[in-house]
PDB file of C-alpha atoms (C1' of nucleotides) in Angstrom:
ATOM      1  CA  UNK A   1    -106.683 -42.232 123.659  1.00 57.00           C
ATOM      2  CA  UNK A   2    -109.800 -41.200 125.807  1.00 57.00           C
ATOM      3  CA  UNK A   3    -109.721 -40.584 129.514  1.00 52.00           C
ATOM      4  CA  UNK A   4    -110.639 -43.929 131.120  1.00 46.00           C
ATOM      5  CA  UNK A   5    -112.726 -41.788 133.559  1.00 48.00           C
ATOM      6  CA  UNK A   6    -115.294 -40.838 130.843  1.00 51.00           C
ATOM      7  CA  UNK A   7    -115.062 -38.040 130.573  1.00 63.00           C
ATOM      8  CA  UNK A   8    -117.535 -36.341 128.053  1.00 82.00           C
ATOM      9  CA  UNK A   9    -116.234 -35.271 124.535  1.00 90.00           C
ATOM     10  CA  UNK A  10    -117.729 -32.414 122.261  1.00 92.00           C
ATOM     11  CA  UNK A  11    -118.545 -33.695 119.064  1.00 93.00           C
ATOM     12  CA  UNK A  12    -116.131 -32.076 116.860  1.00 92.00           C
ATOM     13  CA  UNK A  13    -113.329 -34.190 118.721  1.00 92.00           C
ATOM     14  CA  UNK A  14    -115.289 -37.392 118.327  1.00 92.00           C
ATOM     15  CA  UNK A  15    -115.835 -36.675 114.466  1.00 93.00           C
ATOM     16  CA  UNK A  16    -112.091 -35.853 114.062  1.00 91.00           C
ATOM     17  CA  UNK A  17    -111.044 -39.023 115.843  1.00 92.00           C
ATOM     18  CA  UNK A  18    -113.497 -41.524 113.913  1.00 92.00           C
ATOM     19  CA  UNK A  19    -112.569 -39.355 110.760  1.00 91.00           C
ATOM     20  CA  UNK A  20    -116.291 -38.600 110.057  1.00 92.00           C
ATOM     21  CA  UNK A  21    -117.927 -35.250 109.577  1.00 93.00           C
ATOM     22  CA  UNK A  22    -119.848 -33.975 112.473  1.00 94.00           C
ATOM     23  CA  UNK A  23    -123.071 -33.803 110.108  1.00 94.00           C
ATOM     24  CA  UNK A  24    -122.608 -37.856 110.009  1.00 95.00           C
ATOM     25  CA  UNK A  25    -122.737 -37.740 113.660  1.00 94.00           C
ATOM     26  CA  UNK A  26    -125.795 -35.736 114.017  1.00 94.00           C
ATOM     27  CA  UNK A  27    -127.570 -38.477 111.110  1.00 94.00           C
ATOM     28  CA  UNK A  28    -126.781 -41.180 113.122  1.00 91.00           C
ATOM     29  CA  UNK A  29    -128.811 -39.921 115.868  1.00 89.00           C
ATOM     30  CA  UNK A  30    -131.876 -39.787 113.726  1.00 88.00           C
ATOM     31  CA  UNK A  31    -131.871 -43.511 113.987  1.00 85.00           C
ATOM     32  CA  UNK A  32    -131.171 -43.920 117.399  1.00 80.00           C
ATOM     33  CA  UNK A  33    -127.985 -45.509 116.682  1.00 83.00           C
ATOM     34  CA  UNK A  34    -126.321 -43.220 119.119  1.00 84.00           C
ATOM     35  CA  UNK A  35    -127.717 -41.095 121.993  1.00 82.00           C
ATOM     36  CA  UNK A  36    -124.738 -38.480 123.339  1.00 86.00           C
ATOM     37  CA  UNK A  37    -125.601 -36.788 126.477  1.00 85.00           C
ATOM     38  CA  UNK A  38    -126.394 -33.412 126.445  1.00 85.00           C
ATOM     39  CA  UNK A  39    -126.169 -30.657 128.504  1.00 83.00           C
ATOM     40  CA  UNK A  40    -128.342 -28.006 127.428  1.00 81.00           C
ATOM     41  CA  UNK A  41    -128.072 -28.561 123.899  1.00 82.00           C
ATOM     42  CA  UNK A  42    -124.877 -29.376 123.460  1.00 89.00           C
ATOM     43  CA  UNK A  43    -123.543 -33.005 123.101  1.00 91.00           C
ATOM     44  CA  UNK A  44    -121.424 -34.795 124.952  1.00 91.00           C
ATOM     45  CA  UNK A  45    -119.759 -38.337 123.847  1.00 89.00           C
ATOM     46  CA  UNK A  46    -118.330 -40.410 126.408  1.00 84.00           C
ATOM     47  CA  UNK A  47    -115.942 -43.333 125.971  1.00 84.00           C
ATOM     48  CA  UNK A  48    -118.848 -45.772 125.437  1.00 78.00           C
ATOM     49  CA  UNK A  49    -120.232 -43.566 123.068  1.00 83.00           C
ATOM     50  CA  UNK A  50    -116.933 -43.619 121.165  1.00 87.00           C
ATOM     51  CA  UNK A  51    -116.283 -47.328 121.094  1.00 82.00           C
ATOM     52  CA  UNK A  52    -120.003 -47.843 119.654  1.00 83.00           C
ATOM     53  CA  UNK A  53    -119.240 -45.720 116.782  1.00 87.00           C
ATOM     54  CA  UNK A  54    -116.114 -46.893 116.168  1.00 87.00           C
ATOM     55  CA  UNK A  55    -117.417 -50.627 116.033  1.00 83.00           C
ATOM     56  CA  UNK A  56    -120.957 -49.132 114.035  1.00 85.00           C
ATOM     57  CA  UNK A  57    -118.063 -47.787 111.481  1.00 89.00           C
ATOM     58  CA  UNK A  58    -116.153 -51.179 110.793  1.00 85.00           C
ATOM     59  CA  UNK A  59    -119.337 -52.669 110.098  1.00 84.00           C
ATOM     60  CA  UNK A  60    -120.294 -50.292 107.887  1.00 89.00           C
ATOM     61  CA  UNK A  61    -116.854 -49.455 105.580  1.00 88.00           C
ATOM     62  CA  UNK A  62    -114.798 -52.879 106.306  1.00 84.00           C
ATOM     63  CA  UNK A  63    -117.907 -54.940 105.798  1.00 83.00           C
ATOM     64  CA  UNK A  64    -120.305 -53.057 103.974  1.00 87.00           C
ATOM     65  CA  UNK A  65    -123.441 -53.235 105.895  1.00 88.00           C
ATOM     66  CA  UNK A  66    -125.882 -50.550 105.836  1.00 90.00           C
ATOM     67  CA  UNK A  67    -127.355 -48.489 108.662  1.00 90.00           C
ATOM     68  CA  UNK A  68    -130.641 -50.250 108.767  1.00 88.00           C
ATOM     69  CA  UNK A  69    -128.911 -54.000 108.999  1.00 87.00           C
ATOM     70  CA  UNK A  70    -127.159 -52.771 112.194  1.00 83.00           C
ATOM     71  CA  UNK A  71    -130.624 -51.425 113.467  1.00 81.00           C
ATOM     72  CA  UNK A  72    -132.322 -54.538 112.626  1.00 80.00           C
ATOM     73  CA  UNK A  73    -129.598 -56.865 114.124  1.00 77.00           C
ATOM     74  CA  UNK A  74    -130.012 -55.131 117.509  1.00 72.00           C
ATOM     75  CA  UNK A  75    -134.046 -54.927 117.408  1.00 69.00           C
ATOM     76  CA  UNK A  76    -133.921 -58.583 116.562  1.00 62.00           C
ATOM     77  CA  UNK A  77    -131.814 -59.392 119.798  1.00 52.00           C
ATOM     78  CA  UNK A  78    -135.389 -58.513 120.868  1.00 40.00           C
ATOM     79  CA  UNK A  79    -137.189 -55.231 122.188  1.00 36.00           C
ATOM     80  CA  UNK A  80    -134.701 -55.357 125.324  1.00 31.00           C
ATOM     81  CA  UNK A  81    -131.798 -56.230 123.175  1.00 31.00           C
ATOM     82  CA  UNK A  82    -131.010 -59.335 125.031  1.00 31.00           C
ATOM     83  CA  UNK A  83    -130.788 -63.214 124.169  1.00 30.00           C
ATOM     84  CA  UNK A  84    -132.728 -63.954 120.811  1.00 30.00           C
ATOM     85  CA  UNK A  85    -129.922 -64.060 118.390  1.00 33.00           C
ATOM     86  CA  UNK A  86    -130.952 -63.335 114.617  1.00 44.00           C
ATOM     87  CA  UNK A  87    -130.496 -67.122 114.117  1.00 46.00           C
ATOM     88  CA  UNK A  88    -133.296 -67.103 111.357  1.00 46.00           C
ATOM     89  CA  UNK A  89    -130.817 -65.725 108.681  1.00 48.00           C
ATOM     90  CA  UNK A  90    -128.317 -67.929 108.970  1.00 47.00           C
ATOM     91  CA  UNK A  91    -130.331 -70.828 109.433  1.00 50.00           C
ATOM     92  CA  UNK A  92    -132.697 -70.147 106.656  1.00 46.00           C
ATOM     93  CA  UNK A  93    -129.213 -69.689 104.777  1.00 51.00           C
ATOM     94  CA  UNK A  94    -128.272 -73.334 106.348  1.00 48.00           C
ATOM     95  CA  UNK A  95    -131.824 -75.199 105.446  1.00 49.00           C
ATOM     96  CA  UNK A  96    -131.026 -73.929 101.739  1.00 50.00           C
ATOM     97  CA  UNK A  97    -127.877 -75.152 101.209  1.00 48.00           C
ATOM     98  CA  UNK A  98    -128.676 -78.495 103.160  1.00 51.00           C
ATOM     99  CA  UNK A  99    -131.504 -79.076 100.809  1.00 48.00           C
ATOM    100  CA  UNK A 100    -129.771 -77.694  97.615  1.00 46.00           C
ATOM    101  CA  UNK A 101    -127.109 -80.347  98.848  1.00 48.00           C
ATOM    102  CA  UNK A 102    -129.054 -83.254  98.941  1.00 49.00           C
ATOM    103  CA  UNK A 103    -130.392 -82.531  95.742  1.00 46.00           C
ATOM    104  CA  UNK A 104    -127.132 -82.191  94.142  1.00 44.00           C
ATOM    105  CA  UNK A 105    -126.088 -85.263  95.596  1.00 45.00           C
ATOM    106  CA  UNK A 106    -129.240 -86.943  94.871  1.00 46.00           C
ATOM    107  CA  UNK A 107    -128.842 -85.925  90.886  1.00 43.00           C
ATOM    108  CA  UNK A 108    -125.756 -86.957  90.821  1.00 42.00           C
ATOM    109  CA  UNK A 109    -126.574 -90.040  91.917  1.00 40.00           C
ATOM    110  CA  UNK A 110    -129.001 -90.121  89.838  1.00 43.00           C
ATOM    111  CA  UNK A 111    -126.493 -89.653  86.784  1.00 40.00           C
ATOM    112  CA  UNK A 112    -124.166 -92.171  87.734  1.00 39.00           C
ATOM    113  CA  UNK A 113    -126.883 -94.952  88.498  1.00 38.00           C
ATOM    114  CA  UNK A 114    -128.369 -94.254  85.333  1.00 34.00           C
ATOM    115  CA  UNK A 115    -131.856 -93.596  86.034  1.00 32.00           C
TER     116      UNK A 115
ATOM    117  CA  UNK B   1    -147.329 -73.022  95.347  1.00 58.00           C
ATOM    118  CA  UNK B   2    -144.245 -74.850  93.907  1.00 57.00           C
ATOM    119  CA  UNK B   3    -144.243 -78.567  93.915  1.00 53.00           C
ATOM    120  CA  UNK B   4    -142.704 -80.684  96.649  1.00 47.00           C
ATOM    121  CA  UNK B   5    -140.847 -82.783  94.534  1.00 49.00           C
ATOM    122  CA  UNK B   6    -138.274 -79.931  94.342  1.00 52.00           C
ATOM    123  CA  UNK B   7    -138.359 -80.027  90.288  1.00 63.00           C
ATOM    124  CA  UNK B   8    -136.680 -76.837  89.000  1.00 82.00           C
ATOM    125  CA  UNK B   9    -138.455 -73.736  87.799  1.00 90.00           C
ATOM    126  CA  UNK B  10    -136.853 -71.039  85.239  1.00 93.00           C
ATOM    127  CA  UNK B  11    -135.990 -67.740  86.095  1.00 93.00           C
ATOM    128  CA  UNK B  12    -139.017 -65.851  84.710  1.00 93.00           C
ATOM    129  CA  UNK B  13    -141.606 -67.777  86.415  1.00 93.00           C
ATOM    130  CA  UNK B  14    -139.644 -67.518  89.884  1.00 93.00           C
ATOM    131  CA  UNK B  15    -139.050 -63.790  89.366  1.00 93.00           C
ATOM    132  CA  UNK B  16    -142.560 -63.158  88.582  1.00 92.00           C
ATOM    133  CA  UNK B  17    -143.475 -65.371  91.813  1.00 92.00           C
ATOM    134  CA  UNK B  18    -141.174 -63.254  94.144  1.00 92.00           C
ATOM    135  CA  UNK B  19    -142.148 -59.968  92.672  1.00 91.00           C
ATOM    136  CA  UNK B  20    -138.806 -58.917  91.000  1.00 93.00           C
ATOM    137  CA  UNK B  21    -137.141 -58.447  87.669  1.00 93.00           C
ATOM    138  CA  UNK B  22    -134.995 -61.523  86.370  1.00 94.00           C
ATOM    139  CA  UNK B  23    -132.435 -59.273  86.478  1.00 95.00           C
ATOM    140  CA  UNK B  24    -132.711 -58.872  90.004  1.00 95.00           C
ATOM    141  CA  UNK B  25    -131.868 -62.480  90.282  1.00 95.00           C
ATOM    142  CA  UNK B  26    -129.118 -62.634  87.967  1.00 95.00           C
ATOM    143  CA  UNK B  27    -127.524 -59.664  89.961  1.00 94.00           C
ATOM    144  CA  UNK B  28    -128.004 -61.861  92.917  1.00 92.00           C
ATOM    145  CA  UNK B  29    -125.788 -64.213  91.629  1.00 89.00           C
ATOM    146  CA  UNK B  30    -122.791 -62.171  91.391  1.00 88.00           C
ATOM    147  CA  UNK B  31    -123.161 -62.087  94.890  1.00 86.00           C
ATOM    148  CA  UNK B  32    -123.441 -65.976  95.362  1.00 81.00           C
ATOM    149  CA  UNK B  33    -126.351 -65.326  97.464  1.00 84.00           C
ATOM    150  CA  UNK B  34    -128.098 -67.754  95.466  1.00 84.00           C
ATOM    151  CA  UNK B  35    -126.468 -70.622  93.382  1.00 82.00           C
ATOM    152  CA  UNK B  36    -129.391 -71.980  91.218  1.00 86.00           C
ATOM    153  CA  UNK B  37    -128.813 -75.254  89.223  1.00 86.00           C
ATOM    154  CA  UNK B  38    -127.597 -74.995  85.604  1.00 85.00           C
ATOM    155  CA  UNK B  39    -128.445 -77.855  82.795  1.00 84.00           C
ATOM    156  CA  UNK B  40    -125.936 -76.116  80.274  1.00 81.00           C
ATOM    157  CA  UNK B  41    -126.307 -72.554  80.726  1.00 83.00           C
ATOM    158  CA  UNK B  42    -130.621 -72.503  81.650  1.00 90.00           C
ATOM    159  CA  UNK B  43    -130.831 -71.904  85.295  1.00 91.00           C
ATOM    160  CA  UNK B  44    -133.292 -73.879  87.387  1.00 91.00           C
ATOM    161  CA  UNK B  45    -134.441 -72.775  90.703  1.00 89.00           C
ATOM    162  CA  UNK B  46    -134.917 -75.163  93.593  1.00 85.00           C
ATOM    163  CA  UNK B  47    -138.056 -74.963  96.150  1.00 84.00           C
ATOM    164  CA  UNK B  48    -134.951 -74.364  98.140  1.00 79.00           C
ATOM    165  CA  UNK B  49    -133.515 -71.500  96.098  1.00 83.00           C
ATOM    166  CA  UNK B  50    -136.921 -69.999  95.876  1.00 88.00           C
ATOM    167  CA  UNK B  51    -137.805 -70.300  99.862  1.00 83.00           C
ATOM    168  CA  UNK B  52    -134.704 -68.632 100.672  1.00 83.00           C
ATOM    169  CA  UNK B  53    -134.684 -65.845  98.236  1.00 88.00           C
ATOM    170  CA  UNK B  54    -138.466 -65.281  99.545  1.00 88.00           C
ATOM    171  CA  UNK B  55    -136.755 -64.800 102.994  1.00 84.00           C
ATOM    172  CA  UNK B  56    -133.599 -62.404 101.431  1.00 86.00           C
ATOM    173  CA  UNK B  57    -136.380 -60.018  99.863  1.00 90.00           C
ATOM    174  CA  UNK B  58    -138.607 -59.859 103.390  1.00 85.00           C
ATOM    175  CA  UNK B  59    -135.174 -59.134 105.269  1.00 84.00           C
ATOM    176  CA  UNK B  60    -134.272 -56.419 102.424  1.00 89.00           C
ATOM    177  CA  UNK B  61    -138.126 -54.860 102.127  1.00 88.00           C
ATOM    178  CA  UNK B  62    -139.688 -55.145 105.049  1.00 85.00           C
ATOM    179  CA  UNK B  63    -136.884 -54.627 107.360  1.00 84.00           C
ATOM    180  CA  UNK B  64    -134.486 -52.766 105.002  1.00 87.00           C
ATOM    181  CA  UNK B  65    -131.118 -54.478 105.154  1.00 88.00           C
ATOM    182  CA  UNK B  66    -128.830 -54.387 101.988  1.00 90.00           C
ATOM    183  CA  UNK B  67    -127.260 -57.200 100.498  1.00 90.00           C
ATOM    184  CA  UNK B  68    -123.717 -56.833 102.211  1.00 88.00           C
ATOM    185  CA  UNK B  69    -125.061 -57.153 105.403  1.00 87.00           C
ATOM    186  CA  UNK B  70    -127.177 -60.198 104.498  1.00 83.00           C
ATOM    187  CA  UNK B  71    -123.757 -61.778 103.162  1.00 82.00           C
ATOM    188  CA  UNK B  72    -122.118 -60.260 106.415  1.00 80.00           C
ATOM    189  CA  UNK B  73    -124.366 -62.050 108.462  1.00 77.00           C
ATOM    190  CA  UNK B  74    -123.782 -65.404 106.779  1.00 72.00           C
ATOM    191  CA  UNK B  75    -120.203 -64.628 106.861  1.00 69.00           C
ATOM    192  CA  UNK B  76    -119.848 -63.962 110.095  1.00 62.00           C
ATOM    193  CA  UNK B  77    -121.518 -67.482 111.162  1.00 51.00           C
ATOM    194  CA  UNK B  78    -118.300 -68.675 109.566  1.00 40.00           C
ATOM    195  CA  UNK B  79    -116.741 -69.724 107.271  1.00 34.00           C
ATOM    196  CA  UNK B  80    -118.836 -73.422 107.566  1.00 31.00           C
ATOM    197  CA  UNK B  81    -122.194 -71.131 108.098  1.00 32.00           C
ATOM    198  CA  UNK B  82    -122.559 -72.868 111.309  1.00 30.00           C
ATOM    199  CA  UNK B  83    -122.594 -72.269 114.934  1.00 29.00           C
ATOM    200  CA  UNK B  84    -120.777 -68.880 115.451  1.00 30.00           C
ATOM    201  CA  UNK B  85    -123.344 -66.047 116.189  1.00 33.00           C
ATOM    202  CA  UNK B  86    -123.163 -62.167 115.178  1.00 43.00           C
ATOM    203  CA  UNK B  87    -123.160 -61.691 118.733  1.00 45.00           C
ATOM    204  CA  UNK B  88    -120.754 -59.233 118.509  1.00 45.00           C
ATOM    205  CA  UNK B  89    -122.817 -56.661 117.195  1.00 47.00           C
ATOM    206  CA  UNK B  90    -125.231 -57.240 119.880  1.00 47.00           C
ATOM    207  CA  UNK B  91    -123.184 -57.293 122.769  1.00 49.00           C
ATOM    208  CA  UNK B  92    -121.216 -53.956 121.667  1.00 46.00           C
ATOM    209  CA  UNK B  93    -124.854 -52.416 121.739  1.00 50.00           C
ATOM    210  CA  UNK B  94    -125.207 -53.691 125.007  1.00 48.00           C
ATOM    211  CA  UNK B  95    -122.100 -53.076 126.388  1.00 48.00           C
ATOM    212  CA  UNK B  96    -122.403 -49.235 125.203  1.00 49.00           C
ATOM    213  CA  UNK B  97    -125.937 -49.142 126.973  1.00 47.00           C
ATOM    214  CA  UNK B  98    -124.641 -50.577 129.974  1.00 50.00           C
ATOM    215  CA  UNK B  99    -122.052 -48.411 130.452  1.00 47.00           C
ATOM    216  CA  UNK B 100    -123.937 -45.699 129.481  1.00 44.00           C
ATOM    217  CA  UNK B 101    -126.953 -46.375 131.584  1.00 47.00           C
ATOM    218  CA  UNK B 102    -124.857 -47.009 134.445  1.00 48.00           C
ATOM    219  CA  UNK B 103    -123.032 -43.324 133.773  1.00 45.00           C
ATOM    220  CA  UNK B 104    -126.525 -41.667 133.560  1.00 43.00           C
ATOM    221  CA  UNK B 105    -127.404 -43.365 136.692  1.00 44.00           C
ATOM    222  CA  UNK B 106    -123.827 -42.111 137.911  1.00 44.00           C
ATOM    223  CA  UNK B 107    -124.382 -38.314 137.200  1.00 42.00           C
ATOM    224  CA  UNK B 108    -127.982 -38.460 138.544  1.00 40.00           C
ATOM    225  CA  UNK B 109    -127.074 -39.760 141.972  1.00 38.00           C
ATOM    226  CA  UNK B 110    -124.087 -36.805 141.518  1.00 41.00           C
ATOM    227  CA  UNK B 111    -126.351 -34.400 141.520  1.00 38.00           C
ATOM    228  CA  UNK B 112    -128.443 -35.779 143.969  1.00 37.00           C
ATOM    229  CA  UNK B 113    -125.921 -36.122 146.406  1.00 38.00           C
ATOM    230  CA  UNK B 114    -124.605 -32.960 145.269  1.00 34.00           C
ATOM    231  CA  UNK B 115    -121.180 -33.962 144.571  1.00 32.00           C
TER     232      UNK B 115
ATOM    233  C1'  DA C   1    -129.047 -76.397  58.340  1.00 75.17           C
ATOM    234  C1'  DA C   2    -131.457 -72.001  58.195  1.00 75.17           C
ATOM    235  C1'  DA C   3    -134.698 -69.322  60.924  1.00 75.17           C
ATOM    236  C1'  DT C   4    -137.447 -68.486  65.386  1.00 75.17           C
ATOM    237  C1'  DA C   5    -137.376 -68.792  69.916  1.00 75.17           C
ATOM    238  C1'  DA C   6    -135.751 -68.393  74.304  1.00 75.17           C
ATOM    239  C1'  DT C   7    -132.290 -66.871  77.883  1.00 75.17           C
ATOM    240  C1'  DT C   8    -128.623 -64.763  79.081  1.00 75.17           C
ATOM    241  C1'  DT C   9    -124.807 -60.782  79.101  1.00 75.17           C
ATOM    242  C1'  DT C  10    -123.783 -56.087  79.178  1.00 75.17           C
ATOM    243  C1'  DC C  11    -124.744 -51.313  79.145  1.00 75.17           C
ATOM    244  C1'  DA C  12    -126.453 -47.630  80.301  1.00 75.17           C
ATOM    245  C1'  DC C  13    -129.763 -45.401  83.525  1.00 75.17           C
ATOM    246  C1'  DT C  14    -133.184 -44.487  87.603  1.00 75.17           C
ATOM    247  C1'  DT C  15    -133.338 -44.508  92.739  1.00 75.17           C
ATOM    248  C1'  DA C  16    -132.596 -43.773  97.452  1.00 75.17           C
ATOM    249  C1'  DA C  17    -129.525 -43.876 101.244  1.00 75.17           C
ATOM    250  C1'  DA C  18    -125.417 -42.394 103.126  1.00 75.17           C
ATOM    251  C1'  DG C  19    -122.931 -38.749 103.332  1.00 75.17           C
ATOM    252  C1'  DT C  20    -121.589 -33.906 103.148  1.00 75.17           C
ATOM    253  C1'  DG C  21    -120.534 -28.375 102.286  1.00 75.17           C
ATOM    254  C1'  DA C  22    -122.054 -24.226 103.552  1.00 75.17           C
ATOM    255  C1'  DA C  23    -125.453 -21.156 105.437  1.00 75.17           C
ATOM    256  C1'  DA C  24    -128.832 -19.626 108.846  1.00 75.17           C
ATOM    257  C1'  DA C  25    -130.759 -20.259 113.455  1.00 75.17           C
ATOM    258  C1'  DA C  26    -129.980 -20.453 117.960  1.00 75.17           C
ATOM    259  C1'  DA C  27    -127.048 -20.664 122.365  1.00 75.17           C
ATOM    260  C1'  DA C  28    -122.849 -19.898 124.871  1.00 75.17           C
ATOM    261  C1'  DT C  29    -119.262 -16.811 126.448  1.00 75.17           C
ATOM    262  C1'  DG C  30    -116.710 -12.835 127.142  1.00 75.17           C
TER     263       DG C  30
ATOM    264  C1'  DC D   1    -124.196  -6.768 123.000  1.00 75.17           C
ATOM    265  C1'  DA D   2    -120.377  -8.839 119.635  1.00 75.17           C
ATOM    266  C1'  DT D   3    -118.199 -13.255 118.990  1.00 75.17           C
ATOM    267  C1'  DT D   4    -117.772 -17.448 119.071  1.00 75.17           C
ATOM    268  C1'  DT D   5    -119.085 -22.332 119.206  1.00 75.17           C
ATOM    269  C1'  DT D   6    -122.886 -25.388 118.180  1.00 75.17           C
ATOM    270  C1'  DT D   7    -127.075 -26.901 116.143  1.00 75.17           C
ATOM    271  C1'  DT D   8    -129.831 -27.069 112.068  1.00 75.17           C
ATOM    272  C1'  DT D   9    -131.695 -27.020 107.765  1.00 75.17           C
ATOM    273  C1'  DC D  10    -131.494 -27.194 102.192  1.00 75.17           C
ATOM    274  C1'  DA D  11    -129.147 -28.642  98.363  1.00 75.17           C
ATOM    275  C1'  DC D  12    -126.207 -31.638  96.569  1.00 75.17           C
ATOM    276  C1'  DT D  13    -122.824 -35.784  95.676  1.00 75.17           C
ATOM    277  C1'  DT D  14    -121.913 -40.208  95.595  1.00 75.17           C
ATOM    278  C1'  DT D  15    -122.876 -45.453  95.492  1.00 75.17           C
ATOM    279  C1'  DA D  16    -125.418 -50.096  96.192  1.00 75.17           C
ATOM    280  C1'  DA D  17    -129.698 -51.795  93.952  1.00 75.17           C
ATOM    281  C1'  DG D  18    -132.592 -52.230  90.643  1.00 75.17           C
ATOM    282  C1'  DT D  19    -134.416 -52.236  85.927  1.00 75.17           C
ATOM    283  C1'  DG D  20    -135.003 -51.723  80.780  1.00 75.17           C
ATOM    284  C1'  DA D  21    -133.608 -52.518  76.083  1.00 75.17           C
ATOM    285  C1'  DA D  22    -130.561 -54.521  73.283  1.00 75.17           C
ATOM    286  C1'  DA D  23    -126.887 -57.178  71.753  1.00 75.17           C
ATOM    287  C1'  DA D  24    -125.089 -62.055  72.094  1.00 75.17           C
ATOM    288  C1'  DT D  25    -125.405 -66.940  72.908  1.00 75.17           C
ATOM    289  C1'  DT D  26    -127.751 -70.482  72.892  1.00 75.17           C
ATOM    290  C1'  DA D  27    -131.991 -74.086  72.225  1.00 75.17           C
ATOM    291  C1'  DT D  28    -135.989 -75.367  69.025  1.00 75.17           C
ATOM    292  C1'  DT D  29    -138.446 -75.671  65.184  1.00 75.17           C
ATOM    293  C1'  DT D  30    -139.674 -76.535  60.359  1.00 75.17           C
TER     294       DT D  30
END
DNA sequence: AAATAATTTTCACTTAAAGTGAAAAAAATG
DNA sequence: CATTTTTTTCACTTTAAGTGAAAATTATTT
């Protein structure tokens, strides 16, 4: 679709391609979710910009995530956006389930044993 | 605060402790975010339930995540809620930045070299 | 069992984030 | 300088999240 040589594309074209209003892309910039290159004031979106935005849209539309969550996920990978993983979200739920299952087992055991 | 022996607590107590309306806890159940034990119809929240809910509230209030996002995060760790990581969210952004930085460097280089 | 109290459920409303239309303002271009 | 393009601002719409109030259901007490 877009040129491999990473030429830059104007906002209207990108908005159309993504199926959103160009206002939406301005809106995303407020949250530093995307930062198109500027020559003068005019914005030019690179192929990388576009791919990233496609991914964001998928997260939001297909999965129902919100803007903030995506930003939180990025931040949680640490300031440098690197190796740390939002492990705790899942671990916390995992622990929750584990405790729950243990407790439930214990309860059904108690019932069977008549304690 | 709550008994270590994992006794179960009624919804009103838990709601008060978390600082939310009990309706909110019913609401969360619609999304299977929490599943308190039932005796008859009455709900009993375990210590694990409460800790998990505290964590969820923090994610939502302190960080601004939405319900769906938390559920997506859990799901993305795979059906079994185990080892896979929502790496792609961050990787996608990382790649985006890397490409961006490369491109920007290239551009400033081109400027300096006058190509 | 009837009366009372406690829980759950439903309905409808409020609030805030996400998104967009329209028009004003600013810049670029012919 | 007039016209077109792009950005910005303001105000509105829509939807998720949350909650109040009351109806419905269940449990408890007398």
